[in-house]
Short mmCIF file of C-alpha atoms and ligand atoms in Angstrom, two decimals:
data_model
loop_
_atom_site.label_atom_id
_atom_site.label_comp_id
_atom_site.label_asym_id
_atom_site.label_seq_id
_atom_site.Cartn_x
_atom_site.Cartn_y
_atom_site.Cartn_z
CA MET A 1 87.40 52.64 100.25
CA SER A 2 86.38 49.60 101.63
CA THR A 3 87.60 46.00 101.46
CA GLU A 4 84.46 44.60 100.38
CA GLU A 5 84.65 47.74 97.84
CA ALA A 6 88.35 46.78 96.48
CA VAL A 7 87.43 42.68 96.54
CA LEU A 8 84.43 44.13 93.98
CA GLN A 9 86.58 46.12 91.70
CA THR A 10 88.43 43.14 90.79
CA TYR A 11 85.72 41.89 89.28
CA THR A 12 84.64 43.42 85.64
CA ALA A 13 80.96 42.79 83.83
CA ASP A 14 81.08 42.46 79.62
CA CYS A 15 79.37 41.32 76.85
CA VAL A 16 80.47 37.87 75.86
CA GLN A 17 82.13 38.93 72.32
CA THR A 18 84.35 36.02 71.50
CA ALA A 19 84.51 32.39 70.89
CA GLU A 20 86.43 31.59 73.78
CA GLU A 21 84.15 33.94 76.36
CA ARG A 22 81.25 31.82 75.04
CA SER A 23 82.79 28.75 75.70
CA ALA A 24 84.08 30.08 79.30
CA VAL A 25 80.17 30.74 80.22
CA PHE A 26 79.10 27.87 78.75
CA ALA A 27 81.09 25.84 80.60
CA LEU A 28 80.51 27.86 83.78
CA ARG A 29 76.55 26.72 83.15
CA MET A 30 77.11 23.30 83.20
CA LEU A 31 79.59 23.57 86.79
CA VAL A 32 76.54 25.40 88.02
CA PHE A 33 73.23 24.14 86.53
CA VAL A 34 74.20 20.99 85.71
CA GLU A 35 76.74 19.60 88.10
CA GLU A 36 75.41 21.56 91.55
CA GLN A 37 71.81 21.81 90.70
CA ARG A 38 71.25 18.41 89.39
CA VAL A 39 69.55 20.13 85.97
CA PRO A 40 69.42 17.48 83.09
CA ILE A 41 72.09 18.23 80.46
CA GLU A 42 69.69 18.18 77.44
CA GLU A 43 67.55 21.01 79.23
CA GLU A 44 70.69 23.21 79.70
CA LEU A 45 71.88 24.32 76.73
CA ASP A 46 68.90 25.53 74.44
CA ALA A 47 67.73 27.02 71.03
CA TYR A 48 67.84 30.70 73.02
CA ASP A 49 71.69 30.78 73.38
CA ILE A 50 71.64 31.19 69.20
CA THR A 51 70.14 34.19 69.67
CA ALA A 52 70.31 35.71 72.80
CA THR A 53 72.99 38.15 74.19
CA HIS A 54 75.32 36.74 76.79
CA PHE A 55 77.31 38.27 78.95
CA LEU A 56 80.52 37.54 81.83
CA ILE A 57 81.68 38.75 84.64
CA ARG A 58 85.45 38.03 85.11
CA LYS A 59 87.77 38.38 87.98
CA ALA A 60 91.49 39.85 87.86
CA PRO A 61 93.92 37.84 87.87
CA ALA A 62 92.22 35.06 86.82
CA PRO A 63 91.59 32.28 89.55
CA GLU A 64 93.17 28.88 88.80
CA ASN A 65 89.99 26.93 88.99
CA THR A 66 88.37 29.39 85.64
CA GLU A 67 88.93 30.04 82.27
CA ASN A 68 90.14 33.25 81.56
CA GLY A 69 89.04 34.32 84.98
CA VAL A 70 85.17 34.18 84.21
CA VAL A 71 83.62 33.44 87.29
CA GLY A 72 79.86 34.18 85.96
CA THR A 73 77.47 34.53 83.64
CA ALA A 74 73.50 35.80 82.23
CA ARG A 75 71.76 36.11 78.70
CA LEU A 76 69.74 37.89 77.65
CA ILE A 77 66.23 37.37 75.60
CA ASP A 78 64.37 39.81 73.75
CA LYS A 79 60.80 38.86 73.59
CA GLY A 80 59.66 42.04 71.44
CA HIS A 81 57.42 45.28 72.65
CA GLY A 82 60.92 46.06 74.96
CA THR A 83 60.79 43.24 77.05
CA GLY A 84 63.71 41.39 77.86
CA LYS A 85 63.70 37.82 79.36
CA ILE A 86 67.30 37.60 81.82
CA GLY A 87 68.24 33.93 82.33
CA ARG A 88 70.87 31.66 83.30
CA VAL A 89 72.56 33.54 85.78
CA ALA A 90 75.37 32.01 87.56
CA ILE A 91 78.16 32.79 89.72
CA HIS A 92 80.78 30.39 90.47
CA ILE A 93 80.53 28.96 93.88
CA GLU A 94 83.58 30.35 95.02
CA HIS A 95 82.86 33.71 94.16
CA ARG A 96 79.60 33.92 95.44
CA GLY A 97 78.68 36.74 98.22
CA VAL A 98 80.88 39.37 97.21
CA GLY A 99 78.62 41.24 95.17
CA ALA A 100 79.59 39.72 91.70
CA GLY A 101 76.07 38.90 90.98
CA ALA A 102 74.90 42.34 91.72
CA LYS A 103 77.60 43.56 89.67
CA LEU A 104 76.59 41.34 86.46
CA MET A 105 72.83 42.17 87.01
CA LEU A 106 73.29 46.40 86.85
CA TYR A 107 75.41 45.82 84.11
CA ILE A 108 73.00 44.07 82.19
CA GLU A 109 70.18 46.56 83.58
CA GLU A 110 72.42 49.17 81.73
CA PHE A 111 72.97 47.57 78.92
CA ALA A 112 69.13 46.67 78.41
CA ARG A 113 68.40 50.44 79.28
CA LEU A 114 70.80 51.40 76.04
CA GLU A 115 69.41 48.71 73.79
CA GLY A 116 65.53 50.72 74.27
CA TYR A 117 63.79 47.99 76.76
CA THR A 118 61.67 49.00 78.68
CA GLU A 119 61.17 45.70 81.10
CA LEU A 120 63.11 43.17 82.12
CA LEU A 121 61.64 39.65 83.32
CA LEU A 122 62.96 36.80 84.68
CA GLU A 123 61.71 33.57 86.44
CA ALA A 124 63.89 33.25 89.89
CA GLN A 125 64.62 30.32 91.65
CA THR A 126 62.33 30.70 95.02
CA TYR A 127 65.37 30.43 96.87
CA ALA A 128 66.80 33.56 94.82
CA ILE A 129 64.32 36.05 94.98
CA GLY A 130 65.44 37.71 97.91
CA PHE A 131 68.52 38.51 95.54
CA TYR A 132 66.96 40.11 92.56
CA GLU A 133 64.27 41.89 94.95
CA LYS A 134 67.13 43.59 96.39
CA LEU A 135 67.98 44.67 92.28
CA GLY A 136 64.09 45.94 92.34
CA TYR A 137 62.33 43.30 91.05
CA VAL A 138 58.94 42.52 92.09
CA ALA A 139 57.71 38.67 92.12
CA GLU A 140 53.62 37.78 90.40
CA GLY A 141 52.06 35.12 89.70
CA ASP A 142 52.02 31.16 91.74
CA ILE A 143 55.41 29.44 92.11
CA PHE A 144 55.65 26.53 88.99
CA MET A 145 58.49 24.07 88.87
CA ASP A 146 60.85 23.51 85.97
CA CYS A 147 63.79 21.13 86.46
CA ASP A 148 62.15 20.02 89.81
CA ILE A 149 63.25 23.56 90.89
CA PRO A 150 60.40 26.00 92.07
CA HIS A 151 60.57 29.34 90.35
CA ARG A 152 58.36 32.32 90.44
CA LEU A 153 58.50 34.98 87.66
CA MET A 154 59.67 38.50 88.59
CA ARG A 155 59.69 41.49 86.94
CA TYR A 156 61.79 45.10 86.66
CA ARG A 157 60.54 48.47 85.09
CA LEU A 158 63.14 50.28 83.35
CA GLU A 159 60.92 53.57 82.60
C1 COA B 201 71.90 34.01 93.22
C2 COA B 201 73.29 33.78 92.50
C3 COA B 201 72.77 34.54 91.24
C4 COA B 201 73.62 35.38 93.13
O1 COA B 201 74.36 36.00 93.03
P1 COA B 201 76.22 36.59 94.40
O2 COA B 201 77.00 36.93 93.33
O3 COA B 201 76.31 35.47 95.48
O4 COA B 201 74.98 37.44 95.11
P2 COA B 201 75.79 39.28 95.50
O5 COA B 201 76.99 38.83 96.27
O6 COA B 201 76.28 39.92 94.15
O7 COA B 201 74.42 39.19 96.50
C5 COA B 201 73.78 40.56 96.27
C6 COA B 201 72.86 40.70 97.26
O8 COA B 201 71.82 39.70 96.89
C7 COA B 201 72.00 38.81 98.26
N1 COA B 201 71.21 37.43 98.07
C8 COA B 201 72.86 36.93 97.24
N2 COA B 201 72.16 35.61 97.68
C9 COA B 201 70.85 35.94 97.95
C10 COA B 201 69.79 34.70 98.26
N3 COA B 201 69.93 33.53 97.25
N4 COA B 201 68.88 35.83 98.98
C11 COA B 201 68.56 36.94 99.50
N5 COA B 201 69.77 37.60 98.96
C12 COA B 201 70.45 36.95 98.32
C13 COA B 201 73.34 39.36 98.98
O9 COA B 201 73.22 38.87 100.69
C14 COA B 201 73.80 40.50 98.78
O10 COA B 201 72.83 41.41 99.78
P3 COA B 201 73.51 42.87 100.12
O11 COA B 201 73.58 43.77 99.33
O12 COA B 201 72.56 43.24 101.49
O13 COA B 201 74.97 42.49 100.82
C15 COA B 201 73.78 32.77 93.28
O14 COA B 201 73.96 32.47 94.22
C16 COA B 201 74.42 31.84 91.98
O15 COA B 201 74.52 31.77 90.97
N6 COA B 201 73.54 30.36 92.57
C17 COA B 201 73.62 29.60 91.63
C18 COA B 201 72.55 29.43 89.99
C19 COA B 201 71.53 29.92 90.45
O16 COA B 201 70.80 29.70 91.48
N7 COA B 201 71.12 31.15 89.87
C20 COA B 201 70.00 31.73 89.78
C21 COA B 201 68.75 31.32 89.10
S1 COA B 201 67.32 32.17 89.31
#
């Protein structure tokens, strides 16, 4: 096993199941989107958070500056007719570039297949399009602004 593979094995993706995990992923989103990317705090949490399935990726042993090792998160919203929308994909700045984001996305993809979804959508920040393209997502339509950040719609068919 390469060093990179060994490092990636210390990261485990899962569904958020407890109140503590929910609080940890919301805290991480605050750190990444509100503090780092300057998204207005009132736009970060929204009504979809009540019904969405939330995911996390944690590192073991837990790094000191994390809540129970949680270093990444994302959510999945059921849009009906087999379509799921992934959002709020965030990896702690100190844990980027080791494959944690991709591992989390692949876990969500597998979850979505098992739940019977046939396609996944997301609104990618344009700087991150390459990350999603490597996972098979295809960009479509024009660039649009959300919270002053340029985005593009991306789609991935699960069939
Ligand atoms: C975008 C983000 C989730 C990527 O997570 P990550 O854990 O650093 O990504 P990984 O290490 O799993 O990268 C997987 C692959 O994608 C590539 N990649 C990662 N970020 C990329 C980017 N911005 N552009 C192009 N490729 C990228 C990596 O080089 C790697 O390629 P490889 O398989 O050839 O080695 C992370 O940078 C992040 O949380 N950013 C802040 C929040 C954010 O902007 N979220 C996205 C909102 S749409």
